[in-house]
């Protein structure tokens, strides 16, 4: 595999791994949620908001609750502005008090969705909330339906937080609908500020003042349950203090109670209906899902409805049971869908892990192939090197052997040469010893050298290129030449002293060998 192909494969692998590592898009939009309170109704709304995010993974929700305090809520909104959230959902504690913070967010370019309770002014992007005026009308409708025969219905009203729009509009809806119905008398209205505990306290005081009350309308279920608790408490006291007449009157009566919200969660209005704590409630939908859907449209620049007013209906005890059943069934379905979702996520995670494992496997296989190729090449290279080394060693050994052979041959030649040299020397010495002996012949020489005449002939011919006769003569003549050069001896004297018997023959031989006559005396 060529290097570029390998690097391309590596790059592809890294890309795949990065692609596999995130299967859900990370949120791009931060949504701030400013809740005025943290009761069961708010928690349901928050749950609905969160659940809807399953379909919108591009959103992240940041919920803060102001514990029914408008100043706290303004501060929380300001911190959302500082954090530059992409959209703000506000459920204002009080319409006037929270207005400045909402306007600041709107002016800062943050889209604002007002949910449930309204805010003063026009600086908001969308509104989604229940029809509080209709809630008030339903209260009046219920009151009119329980007016006793022959006398008016005396009613206590327990209101929510003054300054919050549901408080204002629920009251107005009820009062408007009761116009022209003197048979329903609102004998007293008091503030419970949406709290059960507050409602218990105010109901207790009001019943002491108005013992003949027939019904109580509370602007939410929590305050309706608080009113019920106050009546139960009163009934308990009556048993102990039977003499107190005013208490007696109330305790003996069956005071009807209505609340608002109708949520099916634990401690909510539907449970209170089934427990016979209250007699009627009206639904007040929170629709967190719709709020998120509207937020998505705003963030994506799609058209949306600016004001959505949610309808409301009455729920009596007869409706409460099927409602609870349906709600339980819905909860079961939600639990199933949540389980399915988590299984889906687990499956997805497993699939992702398998994909990564597969990619790694392919990568390692490729790596193995590359390694195998490299190893094969290294193996072939080492084989070649080994072969070359062996060849080299063989040549060196051959040369070594040749060298040794040559050395041995040389030694042998040397030895042979020295034998020949010694032979020549011995031969010359022998001849020189008999130089003045004219009888010294080839026979005498071969005898002294312990060889046959034929052997001697071959040897002198090979080593010196002359026959033994010639050798004896040449040595005699060379000696004669020296004498002629170095002494004053006569030619005759010299001829006899080197073994010649005839001076004329000596002269003839001398000239043959040296090219000049002895008379020249070696010159
Ligand atoms: C919850 C709540 C509800 C009521 C609504 C009015 O905080 O008090 O009980 O219906 O707010 O905004």
Coordinates of C-alpha atoms and ligand atoms in Angstrom, one line a residue:
X1 CA 0.0 0.0 0.0
X2 CA 1.4 3.4 -0.9
X3 CA 1.9 6.0 1.8
X4 CA -0.8 8.5 0.5
X5 CA -3.4 5.7 0.5
X6 CA -2.5 4.8 4.0
X7 CA -2.7 8.4 5.3
X8 CA -6.0 8.8 3.5
X9 CA -7.3 5.7 5.3
X10 CA -6.1 7.1 8.6
X11 CA -7.8 10.5 8.0
X12 CA -11.0 8.7 7.0
X13 CA -10.8 6.7 10.2
X14 CA -10.4 9.8 12.4
X15 CA -13.3 11.4 10.6
X16 CA -15.5 8.4 11.2
X17 CA -14.6 8.3 14.9
X18 CA -15.4 12.0 15.3
X19 CA -18.7 11.5 13.4
X20 CA -19.6 8.5 15.6
X21 CA -18.8 10.2 18.9
X22 CA -21.8 12.6 19.0
X23 CA -25.1 11.1 17.9
X24 CA -27.3 14.0 19.2
X25 CA -26.9 17.6 18.1
X26 CA -25.6 19.7 21.0
X27 CA -28.0 22.5 22.1
X28 CA -27.6 25.7 20.1
X29 CA -30.3 27.7 21.9
X30 CA -30.4 28.5 25.6
X31 CA -33.8 29.2 27.0
X32 CA -34.3 30.9 30.4
X33 CA -37.4 30.1 32.3
X34 CA -38.4 32.4 35.1
X35 CA -41.1 30.8 37.2
X36 CA -42.8 32.9 39.9
X37 CA -43.4 30.0 42.2
X38 CA -42.6 26.3 42.8
X39 CA -45.9 24.6 43.6
X40 CA -47.3 21.4 42.1
X41 CA -48.9 23.3 39.2
X42 CA -45.6 24.9 38.3
X43 CA -43.8 21.6 38.6
X44 CA -46.2 20.1 36.1
X45 CA -45.6 23.0 33.8
X46 CA -41.8 22.6 34.1
X47 CA -42.2 18.9 33.5
X48 CA -44.1 19.6 30.3
X49 CA -41.5 22.1 29.2
X50 CA -38.7 19.6 29.7
X51 CA -40.5 16.7 28.1
X52 CA -41.0 18.6 24.9
X53 CA -37.3 18.9 24.6
X54 CA -37.2 15.3 23.4
X55 CA -38.3 16.7 20.0
X56 CA -36.0 19.7 20.2
X57 CA -32.5 18.6 21.1
X58 CA -31.2 22.0 19.8
X59 CA -32.6 23.6 23.0
X60 CA -31.4 23.8 26.5
X61 CA -33.6 24.9 29.4
X62 CA -32.5 26.9 32.4
X63 CA -35.3 27.1 35.0
X64 CA -35.2 29.5 38.0
X65 CA -38.1 30.1 40.4
X66 CA -38.6 33.3 42.4
X67 CA -40.5 31.9 45.5
X68 CA -43.4 34.2 44.9
X69 CA -41.3 37.3 45.2
X70 CA -41.4 39.9 42.4
X71 CA -38.1 41.5 43.3
X72 CA -36.3 38.1 43.2
X73 CA -38.0 37.4 39.9
X74 CA -36.7 40.7 38.4
X75 CA -33.2 39.9 39.5
X76 CA -33.4 36.5 38.0
X77 CA -34.7 37.9 34.7
X78 CA -31.8 40.5 34.7
X79 CA -29.3 37.7 35.2
X80 CA -30.8 35.8 32.2
X81 CA -30.4 39.0 30.2
X82 CA -26.7 39.3 31.3
X83 CA -26.2 35.6 30.3
X84 CA -27.6 36.5 26.8
X85 CA -30.1 33.7 26.7
X86 CA -31.7 33.2 23.3
X87 CA -35.3 33.3 24.5
X88 CA -37.0 34.0 27.8
X89 CA -40.2 32.3 29.2
X90 CA -41.7 34.3 32.1
X91 CA -44.6 33.5 34.3
X92 CA -44.8 36.9 36.2
X93 CA -45.5 36.9 39.9
X94 CA -47.2 40.3 39.7
X95 CA -48.1 42.1 36.4
X96 CA -46.8 45.6 37.3
X97 CA -43.8 44.7 39.5
X98 CA -42.2 42.3 37.0
X99 CA -43.0 44.5 33.9
X100 CA -39.7 46.5 34.0
X101 CA -37.5 43.4 33.9
X102 CA -39.5 41.8 31.1
X103 CA -39.3 45.1 29.2
X104 CA -35.5 45.2 29.7
X105 CA -35.2 41.7 28.2
X106 CA -37.5 42.6 25.3
X107 CA -35.5 45.8 24.7
X108 CA -32.3 43.7 24.8
X109 CA -33.6 41.8 21.8
X110 CA -34.5 38.7 23.7
X111 CA -37.8 37.2 22.6
X112 CA -40.1 36.9 25.6
X113 CA -42.9 34.4 26.0
X114 CA -45.3 35.2 28.8
X115 CA -46.9 32.1 30.2
X116 CA -49.9 31.7 32.5
X117 CA -50.0 35.0 34.3
X118 CA -49.8 38.2 32.2
X119 CA -47.5 41.2 32.5
X120 CA -48.4 44.9 32.0
X121 CA -47.5 46.7 28.9
X122 CA -46.9 45.3 25.4
X123 CA -43.2 44.4 25.5
X124 CA -43.5 40.7 25.1
X125 CA -43.3 38.5 22.0
X126 CA -46.1 35.9 22.7
X127 CA -48.5 35.0 25.4
X128 CA -49.8 31.5 26.3
X129 CA -52.1 31.0 29.2
X130 CA -55.5 29.9 30.6
X131 CA -58.7 31.9 30.2
X132 CA -58.9 33.5 33.7
X133 CA -62.1 35.5 32.9
X134 CA -63.7 32.2 31.7
X135 CA -62.5 30.6 35.0
X136 CA -64.4 33.3 36.9
X137 CA -67.5 32.7 34.8
X138 CA -67.4 29.0 35.6
X139 CA -67.2 29.9 39.3
X140 CA -70.3 32.0 38.9
X141 CA -72.0 29.2 36.9
X142 CA -71.3 26.7 39.7
X143 CA -72.5 29.0 42.4
X144 CA -75.7 29.6 40.6
X145 CA -76.2 25.9 40.2
X146 CA -76.1 25.3 44.0
X147 CA -78.4 28.2 45.1
X148 CA -80.8 26.7 47.7
X149 CA -84.5 26.8 47.5
X150 CA -86.1 30.0 48.8
X151 CA -83.0 31.8 50.1
X152 CA -79.8 33.3 48.7
X153 CA -76.5 31.5 48.6
X154 CA -73.9 33.1 50.9
X155 CA -70.4 32.8 49.5
X156 CA -66.8 33.5 50.7
X157 CA -64.2 34.3 48.1
X158 CA -60.6 33.5 48.7
X159 CA -58.4 35.3 46.2
X160 CA -54.9 34.8 44.8
X161 CA -52.1 37.2 45.0
X162 CA -53.3 40.8 44.4
X163 CA -51.6 42.2 41.4
X164 CA -51.4 38.9 39.6
X165 CA -53.7 38.8 36.5
X166 CA -55.4 35.5 37.3
X167 CA -56.5 36.9 40.6
X168 CA -57.9 40.0 38.9
X169 CA -59.6 38.3 35.9
X170 CA -61.0 35.3 37.8
X171 CA -62.7 37.7 40.2
X172 CA -63.9 40.0 37.4
X173 CA -65.3 37.0 35.4
X174 CA -67.2 35.8 38.4
X175 CA -68.5 39.2 39.4
X176 CA -69.6 40.1 35.9
X177 CA -71.4 36.8 35.6
X178 CA -73.2 37.3 38.9
X179 CA -74.5 40.7 37.9
X180 CA -78.3 40.5 38.1
X181 CA -78.2 37.4 40.3
X182 CA -79.0 38.6 43.8
X183 CA -79.5 34.9 44.8
X184 CA -75.7 34.6 45.1
X185 CA -74.2 36.9 47.7
X186 CA -70.4 37.3 48.0
X187 CA -70.4 38.0 51.7
X188 CA -66.6 38.5 51.9
X189 CA -63.5 38.3 49.8
X190 CA -60.1 37.8 51.4
X191 CA -56.5 37.2 50.1
X192 CA -54.9 33.8 50.3
X193 CA -52.1 34.8 47.9
X194 CA -52.4 31.3 46.2
X195 CA -51.2 29.5 49.4
X196 CA -53.0 26.7 51.2
X197 CA -51.8 27.8 54.6
X198 CA -52.9 31.4 54.1
X199 CA -56.3 30.2 52.9
X200 CA -56.7 28.0 56.0
X201 CA -56.0 31.0 58.3
X202 CA -58.3 33.5 56.4
X203 CA -61.1 30.9 56.2
X204 CA -60.9 30.3 59.9
X205 CA -61.3 34.1 60.6
X206 CA -64.0 34.6 58.0
X207 CA -66.1 31.7 59.3
X208 CA -66.0 33.3 62.7
X209 CA -67.4 36.5 61.2
X210 CA -69.8 34.8 58.7
X211 CA -71.1 31.6 60.3
X212 CA -73.9 31.2 57.8
X213 CA -71.7 30.7 54.8
X214 CA -73.0 28.1 52.2
X215 CA -70.1 28.0 49.8
X216 CA -66.4 29.0 49.4
X217 CA -64.8 29.8 46.0
X218 CA -61.0 29.7 46.2
X219 CA -59.1 30.9 43.2
X220 CA -56.9 27.8 43.2
X221 CA -57.2 24.2 44.4
X222 CA -54.5 24.6 47.1
X223 CA -56.4 27.5 48.7
X224 CA -59.6 25.4 48.4
X225 CA -58.0 22.6 50.3
X226 CA -56.8 25.1 52.9
X227 CA -60.4 26.3 53.3
X228 CA -61.5 22.6 53.7
X229 CA -58.8 22.1 56.4
X230 CA -60.1 25.2 58.2
X231 CA -63.7 23.8 58.2
X232 CA -62.4 20.4 59.5
X233 CA -60.5 22.1 62.2
X234 CA -63.6 24.0 63.2
X235 CA -65.7 20.8 63.3
X236 CA -63.1 19.4 65.6
X237 CA -63.3 22.4 67.9
X238 CA -67.1 22.2 68.0
X239 CA -67.0 18.7 69.4
X240 CA -64.9 20.0 72.3
X241 CA -66.6 23.4 72.8
X242 CA -70.2 22.6 72.1
X243 CA -71.4 25.7 73.8
X244 CA -70.0 28.1 71.2
X245 CA -73.1 28.9 69.2
X246 CA -71.6 30.5 66.1
X247 CA -69.2 27.6 65.6
X248 CA -72.1 25.2 66.0
X249 CA -74.0 26.8 63.1
X250 CA -71.1 26.4 60.7
X251 CA -70.1 22.9 61.9
X252 CA -73.5 21.5 61.2
X253 CA -73.6 22.9 57.7
X254 CA -72.3 21.3 54.5
X255 CA -70.2 24.1 53.1
X256 CA -69.5 23.5 49.4
X257 CA -66.0 24.4 48.1
X258 CA -64.7 25.1 44.6
X259 CA -61.1 25.5 43.5
X260 CA -59.2 26.0 40.3
X261 CA -56.4 24.1 38.4
X262 CA -57.7 20.6 38.4
X263 CA -54.3 18.9 38.1
X264 CA -54.2 15.1 38.5
X265 CA -50.9 15.0 40.3
X266 CA -50.6 14.0 43.9
X267 CA -52.1 16.6 46.2
X268 CA -53.8 18.3 43.3
X269 CA -57.5 19.3 42.7
X270 CA -58.7 15.9 41.2
X271 CA -57.4 14.0 44.2
X272 CA -59.1 16.5 46.5
X273 CA -62.4 16.0 44.6
X274 CA -62.1 12.2 45.0
X275 CA -61.2 12.6 48.7
X276 CA -64.4 14.7 49.1
X277 CA -62.4 17.7 50.3
X278 CA -63.7 20.0 47.6
X279 CA -66.8 19.8 45.4
X280 CA -65.8 21.4 42.1
X281 CA -62.7 22.6 40.3
X282 CA -62.0 24.2 36.9
X283 CA -59.2 23.1 34.7
X284 CA -56.3 25.6 34.2
X285 CA -54.0 24.1 31.6
X286 CA -50.3 24.8 31.8
X287 CA -49.4 23.5 28.3
X288 CA -45.6 23.7 28.6
X289 CA -45.4 21.7 25.4
X290 CA -47.1 24.4 23.5
X291 CA -44.9 27.0 25.1
X292 CA -41.8 25.2 23.8
X293 CA -43.3 24.7 20.3
X294 CA -43.9 28.5 20.1
X295 CA -40.4 29.2 21.3
X296 CA -39.0 27.0 18.5
X297 CA -41.1 28.8 16.0
X298 CA -39.8 32.2 17.3
X299 CA -36.2 31.0 17.3
X300 CA -36.4 29.6 13.8
X301 CA -38.1 32.8 12.5
X302 CA -41.3 30.9 11.7
X303 CA -44.8 32.4 12.0
X304 CA -46.5 31.9 15.4
X305 CA -49.7 32.9 17.2
X306 CA -49.0 35.9 19.4
X307 CA -51.7 35.2 22.0
X308 CA -53.0 31.8 22.8
X309 CA -55.8 31.7 25.4
X310 CA -56.4 28.1 26.6
X311 CA -59.9 26.9 27.4
X312 CA -61.1 25.8 30.8
X313 CA -63.9 23.4 31.9
X314 CA -65.6 22.5 35.2
X315 CA -64.8 19.2 36.8
X316 CA -67.1 17.7 39.4
X317 CA -66.6 14.5 41.5
X318 CA -68.3 12.4 38.8
X319 CA -65.8 13.6 36.2
X320 CA -62.8 13.3 38.6
X321 CA -62.8 9.5 38.6
X322 CA -62.6 9.0 34.8
X323 CA -60.2 11.9 34.6
X324 CA -57.9 10.3 37.2
X325 CA -58.2 7.0 35.3
X326 CA -57.3 8.6 32.0
X327 CA -54.4 10.6 33.6
X328 CA -53.1 7.3 35.1
X329 CA -53.3 5.7 31.7
X330 CA -51.5 8.6 30.1
X331 CA -48.8 8.4 32.9
X332 CA -48.4 4.7 32.1
X333 CA -48.1 5.5 28.4
X334 CA -45.5 8.2 29.2
X335 CA -43.6 5.7 31.3
X336 CA -43.7 3.2 28.4
X337 CA -42.5 5.9 25.9
X338 CA -39.8 7.0 28.4
X339 CA -38.6 3.4 28.7
X340 CA -38.7 3.1 24.9
X341 CA -36.7 6.3 24.6
X342 CA -34.1 5.1 27.1
X343 CA -33.9 1.7 25.3
X344 CA -33.6 3.5 22.0
X345 CA -30.7 5.5 23.5
X346 CA -29.1 2.4 24.8
X347 CA -29.4 0.7 21.5
X348 CA -28.1 3.7 19.7
X349 CA -25.1 3.8 22.1
X350 CA -24.5 0.1 21.5
X351 CA -24.7 0.6 17.8
X352 CA -22.3 3.5 18.0
X353 CA -19.9 1.5 20.1
X354 CA -20.1 -1.3 17.6
X355 CA -19.5 1.0 14.7
X356 CA -16.4 2.5 16.4
X357 CA -15.2 -1.1 17.2
X358 CA -15.7 -2.1 13.5
X359 CA -13.8 0.9 12.3
X360 CA -11.0 0.2 14.8
X361 CA -11.0 -3.4 13.6
X362 CA -10.7 -2.4 10.0
X363 CA -8.0 0.0 10.9
X364 CA -6.0 -2.6 12.8
X365 CA -6.5 -5.1 10.0
X366 CA -5.1 -2.5 7.6
X367 CA -2.3 -1.9 10.0
X368 CA -1.6 -5.6 10.1
X369 CA -1.5 -5.7 6.3
X370 CA 0.9 -2.8 6.2
X371 CA 3.0 -4.5 8.9
X372 CA 2.9 -7.8 7.0
X373 CA 4.1 -6.1 3.9
X374 CA 6.9 -4.3 5.8
X375 CA 7.9 -7.5 7.6
X376 CA 8.0 -9.4 4.3
X377 CA 10.1 -6.7 2.7
X378 CA 12.5 -6.7 5.7
X379 CA 12.6 -10.5 5.5
X380 CA 13.5 -10.4 1.8
X381 CA 16.1 -7.7 2.4
X382 CA 17.7 -9.7 5.2
X383 CA 17.7 -12.8 3.0
X384 CA 19.5 -10.8 0.3
X385 CA 22.0 -9.4 2.8
X386 CA 22.6 -12.9 4.1
X387 CA 23.2 -14.3 0.6
X388 CA 25.5 -11.4 -0.2
X389 CA 27.4 -12.0 3.1
X390 CA 27.8 -15.7 2.3
X391 CA 28.9 -15.0 -1.2
X392 CA 31.4 -12.5 0.2
X393 CA 32.7 -14.9 2.8
X394 CA 33.0 -17.6 0.1
X395 CA 35.1 -15.2 -2.1
X396 CA 37.2 -14.2 0.9
X397 CA 37.7 -17.9 1.8
X398 CA 38.6 -18.7 -1.8
X399 CA 41.1 -15.8 -2.0
X400 CA 42.5 -16.9 1.4
X401 CA 42.9 -20.4 0.1
X402 CA 44.5 -19.1 -3.1
X403 CA 46.8 -16.9 -1.0
X404 CA 47.7 -19.9 1.1
X405 CA 48.3 -22.0 -1.9
X406 CA 50.4 -19.3 -3.4
X407 CA 52.4 -18.9 -0.2
X408 CA 52.9 -22.7 0.0
X409 CA 54.0 -22.8 -3.6
X410 CA 56.4 -19.9 -2.9
X411 CA 57.8 -21.7 0.1
X412 CA 58.1 -24.8 -2.0
X413 CA 59.9 -22.9 -4.8
X414 CA 62.1 -21.2 -2.2
X415 CA 63.1 -24.5 -0.7
X416 CA 63.7 -26.0 -4.1
X417 CA 65.7 -23.0 -5.1
X418 CA 67.9 -23.2 -2.1
X419 CA 68.5 -26.9 -2.8
X420 CA 69.5 -25.9 -6.4
X421 CA 71.6 -23.0 -5.1
X422 CA 73.4 -25.2 -2.7
X423 CA 73.9 -27.8 -5.5
X424 CA 75.3 -25.1 -7.8
X425 CA 77.6 -23.8 -5.0
X426 CA 78.8 -27.3 -4.2
X427 CA 79.4 -28.0 -7.9
X428 CA 81.4 -24.8 -8.3
X429 CA 83.4 -25.4 -5.1
X430 CA 84.2 -28.9 -6.3
X431 CA 85.3 -27.7 -9.7
X432 CA 87.3 -24.8 -8.1
X433 CA 89.1 -27.3 -5.8
X434 CA 90.4 -29.2 -8.8
X435 CA 91.0 -26.2 -11.0
X436 CA 94.8 -26.9 -11.6
X437 CA 94.1 -30.6 -12.1
X438 CA 94.1 -31.1 -15.9
X439 CA 92.9 -34.7 -15.3
X440 CA 89.7 -33.5 -13.6
X441 CA 86.9 -34.6 -15.9
X442 CA 83.1 -35.0 -16.0
X443 CA 83.5 -38.5 -14.6
X444 CA 85.5 -37.3 -11.6
X445 CA 83.0 -34.5 -11.0
X446 CA 79.9 -36.8 -11.1
X447 CA 81.7 -39.2 -8.8
X448 CA 82.4 -36.4 -6.3
X449 CA 78.8 -35.1 -6.6
X450 CA 77.5 -38.7 -6.1
X451 CA 75.5 -38.7 -9.3
X452 CA 75.6 -40.4 -12.6
X453 CA 76.9 -38.5 -15.6
X454 CA 73.4 -38.3 -17.1
X455 CA 71.9 -36.9 -13.9
X456 CA 74.7 -34.4 -13.7
X457 CA 74.2 -33.4 -17.3
X458 CA 70.4 -32.8 -16.8
X459 CA 71.0 -30.8 -13.7
X460 CA 73.6 -28.4 -15.1
X461 CA 71.6 -28.0 -18.2
X462 CA 68.4 -27.1 -16.3
X463 CA 70.0 -24.9 -13.7
X464 CA 72.8 -23.2 -15.6
X465 CA 72.0 -23.9 -19.3
X466 CA 75.4 -25.6 -19.9
X467 CA 76.8 -29.2 -19.9
X468 CA 79.2 -30.3 -17.2
X469 CA 82.1 -30.1 -19.6
X470 CA 81.3 -26.6 -20.5
X471 CA 80.8 -25.7 -16.9
X472 CA 84.2 -27.0 -15.9
X473 CA 85.8 -25.1 -18.8
X474 CA 83.9 -21.9 -18.1
X475 CA 85.0 -21.9 -14.4
X476 CA 88.7 -22.6 -15.4
X477 CA 88.5 -19.7 -17.9
X478 CA 86.8 -17.2 -15.4
X479 CA 89.5 -18.0 -12.9
X480 CA 92.2 -17.5 -15.6
X481 CA 90.7 -14.1 -16.5
X482 CA 90.9 -13.1 -12.8
X483 CA 94.5 -14.2 -12.7
X484 CA 95.4 -12.4 -15.9
X485 CA 93.8 -9.2 -14.4
X486 CA 95.3 -9.4 -10.9
X487 CA 98.7 -11.1 -11.3
X488 CA 101.8 -10.8 -13.5
X489 CA 101.7 -14.5 -14.3
X490 CA 102.3 -15.4 -18.0
X491 CA 99.6 -16.7 -20.2
X492 CA 101.3 -20.2 -20.1
X493 CA 101.6 -20.1 -16.3
X494 CA 97.9 -19.1 -16.0
X495 CA 96.8 -21.8 -18.6
X496 CA 98.6 -24.6 -16.7
X497 CA 97.4 -23.3 -13.3
X498 CA 93.7 -23.5 -14.3
X499 CA 94.2 -27.1 -15.7
X500 CA 94.8 -26.5 -19.4
X501 CA 97.6 -28.6 -20.9
X502 CA 97.9 -26.6 -24.1
X503 CA 98.3 -22.8 -24.0
X504 CA 97.0 -22.5 -27.6
X505 CA 93.9 -24.4 -26.8
X506 CA 93.5 -22.2 -23.7
X507 CA 93.7 -19.1 -25.9
X508 CA 91.1 -20.5 -28.3
X509 CA 88.7 -21.3 -25.6
X510 CA 89.3 -18.0 -23.8
X511 CA 88.5 -16.1 -27.0
X512 CA 85.3 -18.2 -27.5
X513 CA 84.0 -17.3 -24.1
X514 CA 85.1 -13.7 -23.6
X515 CA 85.5 -12.5 -27.2
X516 CA 89.1 -11.4 -26.6
X517 CA 92.5 -13.1 -26.4
X518 CA 94.2 -13.8 -23.1
X519 CA 96.9 -11.4 -24.2
X520 CA 94.4 -8.6 -23.7
X521 CA 94.6 -9.6 -20.0
X522 CA 91.0 -9.4 -19.3
X523 CA 90.4 -5.9 -20.8
Ligands
LIG1 C1 -49.6 28.2 40.6 C2 -50.8 29.0 40.6 C3 -52.0 28.2 40.2 C4 -52.8 29.2 39.7 C5 -51.9 30.0 38.8 C6 -52.3 31.3 38.5 O1 -48.5 29.0 40.9 O2 -51.0 29.6 41.8 O3 -52.5 27.5 41.3 O4 -53.9 28.7 38.9 O5 -50.7 30.0 39.6 O6 -51.3 32.0 37.9

